[in-house]
Coordinates of C-alpha atoms in Angstrom, one line a residue:
M16 CA 0.0 0.0 0.0
V17 CA 1.1 3.7 -0.4
D18 CA 1.1 6.2 2.5
G19 CA 0.1 9.8 2.3
A20 CA 3.7 10.9 1.3
G21 CA 3.7 8.6 -1.7
Q22 CA 6.0 6.1 -0.1
E23 CA 5.3 2.4 -0.4
T24 CA 4.7 0.8 2.9
S25 CA 3.8 -2.7 4.1
T26 CA 1.0 -3.7 6.4
P27 CA 2.3 -5.8 9.3
P28 CA 1.1 -9.4 9.4
P29 CA -1.9 -10.2 11.5
T30 CA -1.5 -10.0 15.2
G31 CA -3.1 -11.9 18.0
L32 CA -3.3 -15.6 18.8
P33 CA -2.6 -16.8 15.2
I34 CA 0.9 -15.3 15.0
D35 CA 1.6 -16.8 11.6
S36 CA -0.5 -18.6 9.1
S37 CA 2.5 -20.9 8.4
A38 CA 3.6 -21.8 11.8
S39 CA 6.1 -24.5 10.7
S40 CA 7.8 -25.3 7.4
S41 CA 10.6 -27.5 6.2
E42 CA 14.0 -26.2 5.4
S43 CA 16.7 -28.7 4.5
G44 CA 14.8 -31.4 6.4
R45 CA 14.7 -29.3 9.6
M46 CA 11.7 -28.0 11.4
T47 CA 11.5 -24.2 11.5
R48 CA 9.0 -21.5 12.5
R49 CA 8.6 -18.3 10.6
I50 CA 8.4 -15.3 13.0
Q51 CA 8.0 -11.6 12.5
Q52 CA 10.8 -9.9 14.5
N53 CA 11.8 -6.2 14.1
G54 CA 9.8 -5.9 10.9
R55 CA 11.1 -8.9 9.1
H56 CA 10.5 -12.6 8.9
E57 CA 13.0 -14.9 10.4
S58 CA 13.2 -18.7 10.3
V59 CA 14.0 -20.0 13.7
P60 CA 15.3 -23.6 13.7
L61 CA 13.3 -26.0 15.9
G62 CA 15.3 -29.2 15.4
R63 CA 17.1 -31.4 17.8
T64 CA 19.8 -28.9 18.4
W65 CA 17.3 -26.4 19.8
L66 CA 15.5 -29.0 21.8
W67 CA 18.7 -30.4 23.5
A68 CA 19.9 -26.8 24.2
R69 CA 16.6 -25.9 25.9
L70 CA 15.8 -29.2 27.6
P71 CA 18.3 -28.8 30.6
W72 CA 16.6 -25.4 31.4
W73 CA 13.2 -26.9 31.3
V74 CA 14.2 -29.8 33.6
A75 CA 16.0 -27.4 36.0
I76 CA 12.9 -25.2 36.3
A77 CA 10.6 -28.2 36.7
V78 CA 12.8 -29.9 39.4
V79 CA 13.0 -26.7 41.5
F80 CA 9.3 -26.0 41.1
T81 CA 8.2 -29.5 41.9
V82 CA 10.4 -30.0 44.9
L83 CA 9.4 -26.6 46.3
V84 CA 5.7 -27.4 45.9
V85 CA 6.0 -30.8 47.4
Q86 CA 8.0 -29.5 50.4
L87 CA 5.5 -26.7 51.0
S88 CA 2.6 -29.0 50.7
M89 CA 4.1 -31.6 53.0
H90 CA 4.4 -29.0 55.8
F91 CA 1.5 -26.6 55.1
G92 CA -0.8 -28.1 52.6
R93 CA -2.5 -31.2 51.1
L94 CA 0.4 -33.6 51.5
A95 CA 0.5 -32.9 55.3
V96 CA -2.2 -35.5 55.7
D97 CA -2.3 -39.1 54.4
P98 CA -3.1 -39.5 50.7
Q99 CA -6.8 -39.1 49.9
Y100 CA -9.3 -39.3 47.1
D101 CA -8.4 -40.6 43.7
D102 CA -4.7 -40.4 44.3
V103 CA -4.6 -43.5 46.5
M104 CA -6.3 -45.6 43.9
Y105 CA -3.5 -44.9 41.4
F106 CA -0.9 -45.5 44.1
L107 CA -2.4 -49.0 44.8
D108 CA -2.6 -49.8 41.1
G109 CA 0.9 -48.6 40.4
L110 CA 2.3 -50.6 43.2
D111 CA 0.4 -53.7 41.8
R112 CA 2.1 -53.1 38.4
L113 CA 5.5 -52.7 40.0
E114 CA 5.1 -56.0 41.9
Q115 CA 4.1 -57.7 38.7
V116 CA 7.3 -56.6 37.1
R117 CA 9.4 -57.6 40.1
A118 CA 7.8 -61.0 40.2
D119 CA 7.6 -62.0 36.5
G120 CA 9.3 -59.1 34.5
L121 CA 7.7 -57.7 31.5
R122 CA 5.7 -60.9 30.9
G123 CA 4.0 -60.4 34.3
L124 CA 3.3 -56.7 33.5
A125 CA 1.7 -57.7 30.2
A126 CA -0.4 -60.4 31.8
G127 CA -1.6 -58.0 34.4
Y128 CA -2.5 -55.4 31.8
L129 CA -4.5 -58.0 29.8
H130 CA -6.3 -59.2 32.9
R131 CA -7.0 -55.8 34.4
P132 CA -6.3 -52.8 32.2
P133 CA -5.5 -49.7 34.3
H134 CA -8.1 -47.0 34.9
S135 CA -5.5 -44.5 33.8
P136 CA -2.4 -45.9 32.1
W137 CA -0.6 -42.6 32.6
S138 CA -1.1 -42.3 36.3
S139 CA -0.7 -46.0 37.1
F140 CA 2.6 -46.4 35.3
L141 CA 3.9 -43.1 36.5
A142 CA 3.2 -44.2 40.1
A143 CA 4.9 -47.5 39.5
A144 CA 8.0 -45.8 38.0
C145 CA 8.2 -43.3 41.0
F146 CA 7.9 -46.2 43.5
A147 CA 10.7 -48.0 41.7
V148 CA 13.0 -44.9 41.8
F149 CA 12.1 -43.3 45.2
G150 CA 10.7 -46.3 47.1
V151 CA 7.2 -46.8 48.4
R152 CA 6.7 -43.4 50.0
D153 CA 3.6 -41.1 50.0
W154 CA 5.5 -38.3 48.3
A155 CA 7.2 -40.3 45.6
P156 CA 4.4 -40.1 42.9
Y157 CA 4.0 -36.3 43.4
L158 CA 7.6 -35.8 42.4
G159 CA 6.8 -37.7 39.2
N160 CA 4.3 -34.9 38.4
G161 CA 7.4 -32.9 37.6
L162 CA 7.4 -34.5 34.2
L163 CA 4.2 -32.6 33.5
I164 CA 5.9 -29.4 34.6
V165 CA 8.7 -30.1 32.1
V166 CA 6.1 -30.4 29.3
L167 CA 4.3 -27.3 30.4
V168 CA 7.4 -25.2 30.6
G169 CA 8.8 -26.6 27.4
F170 CA 5.7 -25.9 25.4
V171 CA 5.4 -22.4 26.7
D172 CA 9.1 -21.8 25.7
F173 CA 8.3 -23.3 22.3
L174 CA 5.4 -20.9 21.8
A175 CA 7.6 -17.9 22.8
I176 CA 10.7 -18.8 20.8
G177 CA 11.9 -16.1 18.5
H178 CA 10.0 -13.3 20.2
G179 CA 12.7 -11.9 22.3
R180 CA 14.2 -12.7 25.7
W181 CA 11.9 -10.7 27.9
P182 CA 8.6 -11.8 26.4
R183 CA 9.8 -15.4 26.8
R184 CA 10.8 -14.9 30.4
L185 CA 7.4 -13.2 31.1
C186 CA 5.6 -16.2 29.6
L187 CA 7.6 -18.7 31.7
F188 CA 7.0 -16.6 34.7
M189 CA 3.2 -16.7 34.1
A190 CA 3.4 -20.5 33.6
C191 CA 5.2 -21.0 36.9
T192 CA 3.0 -18.7 39.0
V193 CA -0.4 -19.7 37.7
P194 CA -2.0 -21.7 40.6
F195 CA -3.0 -24.8 38.5
A196 CA 0.7 -25.6 38.0
A197 CA 1.1 -26.1 41.7
Q198 CA -2.1 -28.0 41.9
G199 CA -1.0 -30.2 39.1
V200 CA 1.9 -31.3 41.3
N201 CA -0.2 -31.6 44.5
H202 CA -2.8 -33.9 42.9
F203 CA -2.0 -37.3 41.3
A204 CA -5.3 -37.8 39.5
P205 CA -4.8 -37.7 35.7
D206 CA -7.0 -34.6 35.1
F207 CA -4.0 -32.2 34.8
A208 CA -2.1 -34.5 32.4
C209 CA -5.3 -34.9 30.3
G210 CA -6.0 -31.2 30.2
L211 CA -2.3 -30.3 29.4
F212 CA -2.0 -32.7 26.5
T213 CA -5.5 -31.7 25.2
A214 CA -4.6 -28.0 25.3
I215 CA -1.3 -28.6 23.5
G216 CA -3.1 -30.5 20.8
V217 CA -5.6 -27.7 20.3
V218 CA -2.8 -25.1 20.0
L219 CA -0.9 -27.2 17.4
L220 CA -4.1 -27.5 15.4
L221 CA -5.3 -23.8 15.5
R222 CA -2.2 -21.6 16.0
G223 CA -1.1 -21.7 12.3
S224 CA -1.9 -23.3 9.1
F225 CA -2.3 -26.9 10.1
A226 CA -2.9 -28.2 6.5
D227 CA 0.4 -26.6 5.4
S228 CA 2.4 -27.7 8.4
T229 CA 4.9 -30.6 8.3
R230 CA 3.9 -34.1 8.9
A231 CA 5.8 -34.1 12.1
H232 CA 3.7 -31.2 13.3
Q233 CA 0.5 -33.0 12.4
A234 CA 1.7 -36.2 14.0
A235 CA 2.6 -34.2 17.2
A236 CA -0.9 -33.0 17.4
G237 CA -2.2 -36.5 17.2
L238 CA 0.3 -37.6 19.8
S239 CA -0.9 -35.0 22.2
F240 CA -4.5 -36.0 21.9
G241 CA -3.5 -39.7 22.2
L242 CA -1.6 -39.0 25.4
A243 CA -4.7 -37.2 26.7
L244 CA -6.8 -40.2 25.9
L245 CA -4.4 -42.5 27.8
A246 CA -4.2 -40.2 30.7
K247 CA -7.9 -40.2 31.3
P248 CA -9.8 -42.8 29.3
T249 CA -13.1 -42.0 31.1
G250 CA -12.8 -38.4 29.7
A251 CA -12.6 -39.8 26.1
P252 CA -16.0 -38.3 25.0
F253 CA -14.9 -34.8 25.9
T254 CA -11.3 -35.2 24.5
L255 CA -12.6 -36.6 21.2
G256 CA -15.2 -33.8 21.0
I257 CA -12.5 -31.2 21.4
L258 CA -10.3 -33.0 18.9
F259 CA -12.9 -33.2 16.1
G260 CA -14.2 -29.8 16.8
A261 CA -10.7 -28.3 16.6
L262 CA -10.0 -30.2 13.4
V263 CA -13.0 -28.7 11.7
L264 CA -12.1 -25.2 13.0
A265 CA -8.5 -25.6 11.8
G266 CA -9.8 -26.5 8.3
I267 CA -12.1 -23.4 8.3
C268 CA -9.3 -21.1 9.5
D269 CA -6.9 -22.5 6.9
R270 CA -9.4 -22.0 4.1
V271 CA -10.0 -18.4 5.2
A272 CA -6.3 -17.7 5.3
R273 CA -5.6 -19.4 2.0
P274 CA -8.7 -19.7 -0.2
G275 CA -6.9 -21.8 -2.7
L276 CA -6.3 -24.6 -0.2
T277 CA -7.7 -27.9 -1.4
F278 CA -10.0 -30.0 0.7
R279 CA -7.8 -33.0 -0.1
R280 CA -4.8 -31.3 1.6
V281 CA -6.9 -30.5 4.6
V282 CA -8.1 -34.2 4.9
A283 CA -4.5 -35.4 4.5
S284 CA -3.5 -33.3 7.5
W285 CA -6.4 -34.8 9.5
G286 CA -5.2 -38.3 8.5
W287 CA -1.7 -37.8 9.9
C288 CA -3.2 -36.4 13.2
L289 CA -5.9 -39.1 13.6
G290 CA -3.6 -41.9 12.5
T291 CA -1.0 -41.1 15.1
M292 CA -3.7 -40.9 17.8
L293 CA -5.2 -44.2 16.8
A294 CA -1.9 -46.0 16.7
L295 CA -1.1 -44.8 20.2
T296 CA -4.5 -45.5 21.8
A297 CA -6.1 -48.4 19.9
P298 CA -4.4 -51.2 21.9
H299 CA -5.6 -49.9 25.3
Y300 CA -9.1 -49.2 24.2
A301 CA -9.4 -52.6 22.5
L302 CA -8.6 -54.1 25.9
A303 CA -10.4 -51.7 28.2
G304 CA -13.3 -50.5 26.0
R305 CA -16.0 -52.4 28.0
Y306 CA -14.6 -51.1 31.3
V307 CA -14.5 -47.5 30.1
T308 CA -18.0 -47.8 28.7
A309 CA -19.3 -49.1 32.0
I310 CA -17.7 -46.2 33.9
L311 CA -19.2 -43.7 31.5
E312 CA -22.6 -45.3 32.0
I313 CA -22.3 -44.9 35.7
N314 CA -21.1 -41.3 35.5
I315 CA -23.7 -40.3 33.0
L316 CA -26.9 -42.4 33.3
S317 CA -26.9 -43.8 36.8
P318 CA -28.4 -42.1 39.9
Q319 CA -24.8 -41.7 41.1
A320 CA -24.3 -39.1 38.3
G321 CA -26.7 -36.7 39.9
V322 CA -25.2 -37.2 43.3
E323 CA -21.7 -36.3 42.0
K324 CA -23.0 -33.0 40.7
M325 CA -24.1 -32.0 44.3
S326 CA -22.0 -30.7 47.2
G327 CA -23.7 -30.2 50.5
G328 CA -27.0 -30.6 48.6
Q329 CA -26.2 -27.6 46.3
P330 CA -25.9 -27.9 42.5
L331 CA -22.8 -26.8 40.6
P332 CA -22.9 -23.1 39.9
W333 CA -22.0 -21.8 36.4
Y334 CA -19.1 -19.7 37.8
Y335 CA -17.6 -22.6 39.7
H336 CA -14.6 -22.9 37.3
L337 CA -14.2 -19.2 36.8
T338 CA -14.5 -17.2 40.0
G339 CA -16.0 -19.9 42.2
F340 CA -14.0 -22.3 44.3
A341 CA -12.4 -24.2 41.4
G342 CA -11.6 -20.9 39.6
R343 CA -9.9 -19.4 42.6
M344 CA -8.0 -22.7 43.2
M345 CA -6.8 -23.1 39.6
L346 CA -6.5 -19.6 38.2
G347 CA -6.9 -17.1 41.0
K348 CA -6.1 -13.5 39.8
H349 CA -4.4 -14.9 36.7
L350 CA -7.9 -15.2 35.2
Y351 CA -8.1 -11.5 34.9
L352 CA -4.6 -11.2 33.6
F353 CA -5.1 -13.8 30.9
A354 CA -8.5 -12.3 29.9
A355 CA -6.9 -8.8 29.6
I356 CA -4.0 -10.1 27.5
C357 CA -6.3 -12.0 25.1
L358 CA -8.7 -9.0 24.8
A359 CA -5.7 -6.8 24.0
S360 CA -4.7 -9.2 21.3
L361 CA -8.2 -9.1 19.9
A362 CA -8.1 -5.3 19.9
F363 CA -4.9 -5.3 17.8
V364 CA -6.5 -7.7 15.3
V365 CA -9.6 -5.5 15.0
R366 CA -7.4 -2.5 14.5
V367 CA -5.6 -4.0 11.5
R368 CA -8.8 -5.5 10.2
D369 CA -7.3 -8.9 9.5
R370 CA -10.0 -11.4 8.7
A371 CA -7.9 -14.5 9.0
A372 CA -6.5 -13.5 12.4
G373 CA -10.0 -12.7 13.6
V374 CA -11.3 -16.1 12.5
R375 CA -8.5 -17.8 14.5
H376 CA -9.3 -15.7 17.5
L377 CA -12.9 -16.9 17.2
A378 CA -11.8 -20.5 16.9
F379 CA -9.8 -20.3 20.1
A380 CA -12.7 -18.6 21.8
M381 CA -15.1 -21.4 20.8
V382 CA -12.8 -24.1 22.1
L383 CA -12.3 -22.3 25.3
A384 CA -16.0 -21.9 25.7
V385 CA -16.7 -25.6 25.2
A386 CA -13.8 -26.5 27.5
W387 CA -15.4 -24.4 30.2
A388 CA -19.1 -25.3 29.5
F389 CA -18.7 -29.1 29.4
P390 CA -17.3 -29.7 32.9
T391 CA -19.7 -27.0 34.2
M392 CA -22.8 -28.6 32.8
F393 CA -21.9 -32.2 33.1
G394 CA -19.1 -32.3 35.7
S395 CA -19.0 -32.5 39.4
F396 CA -17.6 -30.6 42.3
N397 CA -14.1 -31.5 41.4
P398 CA -11.9 -28.5 40.8
M399 CA -9.6 -30.5 38.5
F400 CA -12.2 -31.3 35.9
A401 CA -11.8 -28.0 33.8
Q402 CA -8.0 -28.3 33.3
T403 CA -8.3 -28.2 29.5
F404 CA -9.9 -24.8 29.9
T405 CA -7.4 -23.4 32.4
V406 CA -4.3 -24.7 30.6
L407 CA -5.6 -23.5 27.2
L408 CA -6.3 -20.1 28.6
L409 CA -2.7 -19.8 29.7
F410 CA -1.4 -20.9 26.2
C411 CA -3.7 -18.3 24.6
A412 CA -2.3 -15.6 26.8
V413 CA 1.3 -16.7 26.1
I414 CA 0.7 -16.5 22.3
A415 CA -1.0 -13.1 22.7
V416 CA 1.9 -11.8 24.8
C417 CA 4.4 -12.8 22.2
D418 CA 2.3 -11.2 19.6
V419 CA 1.2 -8.0 21.3
L420 CA 4.4 -6.8 23.0
P421 CA 6.6 -6.6 19.9
R422 CA 3.8 -4.6 18.1
V423 CA 3.2 -1.9 20.8
P424 CA 4.7 1.3 19.3
Q425 CA 8.1 2.1 20.9
N426 CA 7.8 5.8 20.0
G427 CA 5.0 8.4 20.2
T428 CA 2.3 8.9 22.7
G429 CA -0.6 7.3 20.9
F430 CA -0.3 4.0 22.8
L431 CA 2.0 5.1 25.6
W432 CA -0.7 4.9 28.3
A433 CA -1.9 1.5 27.1
R434 CA 1.7 0.1 27.0
R435 CA 2.4 1.3 30.5
L436 CA -0.9 0.0 31.9
F437 CA -0.4 -3.3 30.1
V438 CA 3.2 -3.8 31.4
A439 CA 2.1 -2.8 34.9
G440 CA -0.7 -5.3 34.9
V441 CA 1.5 -8.1 33.5
V442 CA 4.0 -7.5 36.3
A443 CA 1.6 -6.9 39.2
V444 CA -1.1 -9.4 38.7
P445 CA 1.1 -12.6 38.8
F446 CA 2.6 -11.3 42.1
I447 CA -1.0 -10.9 43.5
G448 CA -1.6 -14.5 42.3
I449 CA 1.4 -15.7 44.2
A450 CA 0.2 -14.4 47.5
P451 CA -2.2 -17.3 48.3
W452 CA -0.1 -19.9 46.5
P453 CA -0.3 -22.8 46.8
S454 CA -4.0 -22.1 47.0
G455 CA -6.2 -23.4 49.7
A456 CA -6.1 -23.0 53.5
P457 CA -3.6 -25.2 55.3
P458 CA -5.1 -28.0 57.4
S459 CA -5.4 -27.5 61.1
R460 CA -2.5 -29.1 63.0
N461 CA -4.9 -30.7 65.5
R462 CA -7.1 -32.0 62.7
T463 CA -4.1 -33.5 60.9
Q464 CA -2.9 -35.2 64.1
L465 CA -6.4 -36.7 64.8
H466 CA -6.6 -37.8 61.1
R467 CA -3.4 -39.7 61.4
E468 CA -4.3 -41.1 64.9
I469 CA -7.6 -42.6 63.6
Y470 CA -5.9 -44.3 60.7
R471 CA -3.1 -45.7 62.8
D472 CA -5.4 -46.9 65.6
I473 CA -7.7 -48.7 63.2
L474 CA -4.7 -50.5 61.6
R475 CA -3.3 -51.3 65.1
H476 CA -6.6 -53.0 66.1
V477 CA -6.8 -54.9 62.8
R478 CA -3.2 -56.1 63.2
T479 CA -3.9 -57.3 66.8
G480 CA -6.8 -59.4 65.5
S481 CA -5.0 -60.8 62.5
G482 CA -4.8 -64.6 62.3
K483 CA -8.1 -65.1 64.1
R484 CA -10.3 -64.3 61.2
K485 CA -10.4 -62.7 57.8
D486 CA -9.4 -59.1 58.2
R487 CA -12.2 -57.2 56.5
V488 CA -13.1 -53.7 57.7
F489 CA -16.5 -52.1 56.7
L490 CA -17.0 -48.4 56.9
T491 CA -20.6 -47.6 57.3
C492 CA -20.4 -44.4 55.3
Y493 CA -17.8 -42.8 53.0
S494 CA -16.3 -39.9 54.9
D495 CA -13.0 -38.2 55.8
I496 CA -11.7 -41.6 56.8
A497 CA -11.6 -43.4 53.5
P498 CA -11.2 -47.1 52.7
H499 CA -8.7 -46.5 49.9
T500 CA -6.4 -44.7 52.3
L501 CA -6.7 -47.5 54.9
A502 CA -5.9 -50.0 52.1
W503 CA -2.8 -48.0 51.1
L504 CA -1.5 -47.6 54.7
A505 CA -2.1 -51.3 55.3
R506 CA -0.3 -52.2 52.1
K507 CA 2.8 -50.3 53.2
E508 CA 2.8 -52.0 56.5
G509 CA 2.4 -55.5 55.0
L510 CA -1.0 -55.9 56.6
N511 CA -3.3 -58.3 54.7
A512 CA -6.7 -56.6 55.0
S513 CA -9.5 -55.3 52.9
F514 CA -11.5 -52.2 53.4
H515 CA -15.0 -51.3 52.1
A516 CA -17.4 -48.5 52.6
G517 CA -21.1 -47.8 52.2
R518 CA -21.8 -45.1 49.8
W519 CA -24.8 -45.4 47.4
S520 CA -27.2 -47.6 49.2
T521 CA -29.9 -46.7 51.8
D522 CA -31.1 -50.3 52.2
L523 CA -30.4 -51.5 55.8
N524 CA -30.4 -55.1 54.6
V525 CA -27.4 -54.3 52.4
F526 CA -25.6 -52.8 55.4
R527 CA -26.5 -55.8 57.5
R528 CA -25.0 -58.2 54.9
E529 CA -21.8 -56.1 54.8
I530 CA -21.6 -56.1 58.6
D531 CA -22.2 -59.8 58.9
S532 CA -19.2 -60.5 56.5
S533 CA -16.8 -58.2 58.3
G534 CA -14.5 -58.6 61.2
F535 CA -14.4 -54.9 62.1
V536 CA -16.9 -52.1 61.5
L537 CA -16.1 -48.4 61.6
A538 CA -19.3 -46.5 62.2
V539 CA -19.6 -42.7 61.7
T540 CA -22.2 -40.2 63.0
T541 CA -22.6 -36.5 63.4
Q542 CA -24.6 -37.0 66.6
G543 CA -27.4 -34.9 65.2
H544 CA -25.3 -32.1 63.9
G545 CA -26.2 -32.4 60.2
K546 CA -25.3 -35.4 58.1
V547 CA -22.1 -37.2 57.1
H548 CA -21.5 -36.1 53.5
P549 CA -25.2 -35.1 53.1
W550 CA -25.1 -35.5 49.3
L551 CA -24.3 -39.3 49.6
P552 CA -27.2 -41.7 50.1
C553 CA -25.5 -43.5 52.9
A554 CA -25.7 -40.4 55.0
E555 CA -29.5 -40.9 55.3
V556 CA -29.0 -44.1 57.3
A557 CA -25.7 -43.6 59.0
D558 CA -27.3 -43.2 62.5
S559 CA -29.5 -46.2 62.0
V560 CA -26.5 -48.4 60.9
L561 CA -24.6 -47.3 64.0
E562 CA -27.5 -48.4 66.2
M563 CA -27.6 -51.7 64.3
V564 CA -24.0 -52.4 65.1
R565 CA -24.3 -51.3 68.7
S566 CA -27.3 -53.6 69.3
S567 CA -25.6 -56.6 67.8
R568 CA -24.2 -59.2 70.1
D569 CA -21.6 -60.1 67.6
F570 CA -19.6 -56.8 68.0
R571 CA -18.2 -54.8 70.8
E572 CA -17.0 -51.2 70.7
V573 CA -13.2 -51.0 71.1
A574 CA -12.4 -47.4 70.2
D575 CA -13.9 -44.0 69.4
W576 CA -12.5 -40.8 68.0
G577 CA -13.6 -37.3 67.3
P578 CA -14.9 -35.0 66.6
L579 CA -13.2 -34.8 63.2
G580 CA -15.0 -31.9 61.7
A581 CA -18.6 -32.8 62.7
N582 CA -18.0 -36.5 62.6
Q583 CA -17.6 -39.0 65.4
Y584 CA -16.1 -42.4 64.7
Y585 CA -16.7 -45.7 66.5
L586 CA -14.7 -48.9 65.9
F587 CA -16.4 -52.3 66.6
D588 CA -14.6 -55.6 66.7
R589 CA -16.3 -59.0 66.2
V590 CA -16.5 -61.1 69.3
R591 CA -18.0 -64.2 67.8

């Protein structure tokens, strides 16, 4: 175009999330990225040399970050108490896999996989590897989550490469201060891994021209989605929905950016992505397909599905993953920072009136909306369920930072106020977010001690009675004292016992049969102060079951503890 002085000028390429319509190309067999820097395009090599040069830095950052989070959590946070919730299930399964390897080598591992496929291959085998390296310790698997931090830091660095030292440092700073990174270390459930790999796959599909990218780039996108499907097979419907939706959006964006692009080329790029994903995931789903389907039916169609969507009798609010409990836990003040950065990127796109960049912004916004809406509408009160949304929001902000900062005018006063405000916000808000990090109130010291005392005393009584009868412990209602945690602690001590809990039934005959087949019964009550986990059906009959055990001549009360919160616990031993 020609300016008012008759001089020929060039319009800068589109800004915003889609930095470049050809995000990767092939030069002499090496992967490169074309980047606008200081007014000209540069090809930055992204081959093995770059990877091996940057990898030590990623590992160093991840090691320091992971060790710091685990240490803080062991003294002031979630890891100060015995492992709880889903974490313990993966600990137990990982320990089973490790013992299979020690007993029969790879043959035993394969036989165990065929007989009982893992609920989450990623979490189970990561736990097994951590136990093999660090020993059977409660904190060992959490150190293994450092591998995910390596991936997070590495991908953020990959997105920021070629955009200057300070934008890259700022992006890495945001990645290490956003609360969900610490929570990803603190929790061993596969939700963070699934969300991270899904978000990486979405960015690889939508950031640049996917149809014109290299086969390695297309296969990498399929690999990311494949790892997400192996991390959380029960989340497959959501992951596949995001995958196919992003593929369609990528095709639309590519056609808008290059109208001459053939449909055949678009389909070919889809083939490389889907083929890689299928090659990685097909063996597991062929073995575990029925199990995954059964779990999905329970989570979607059974009465249990409605119970999981309630907390204290209250339904899941629409803002839960934004400014509610989960949003504060996973994003904190970073939510406003990331939103401001993305809106600034959109403003630049509107200013230059670039249609292709605007369409890519819309595509990212649509995926973000779905990633937030799905766990909000169909999820439960689990703050980890929207990890795809939170991680993808970070990646969008990273891409926008790398695009917006180099284009803010360095001279003149037109955008001086905006630049100062933007830089001040970018620097200040992450520090505000660090203030409550790691998020969540530390557990009470007295509560932690009582928690441990109850677990150890139960195991002591079971150990004393071992040899006389089958060591089976029945918990009358699922509560803060969990059967999986008891099973984990017993396993570490070499105690052969099984632990079960009432959860979904209100039929007293069901509880009577469980009690009759048990050597110990742990009954829980609130003594009239509300209900034990009121959203669980077993809470309706907790007091009745306690009276049933007390009135039985087959059991005697041997211990009681509490209150733990509002709950009082009573342990009964079989006398005949």
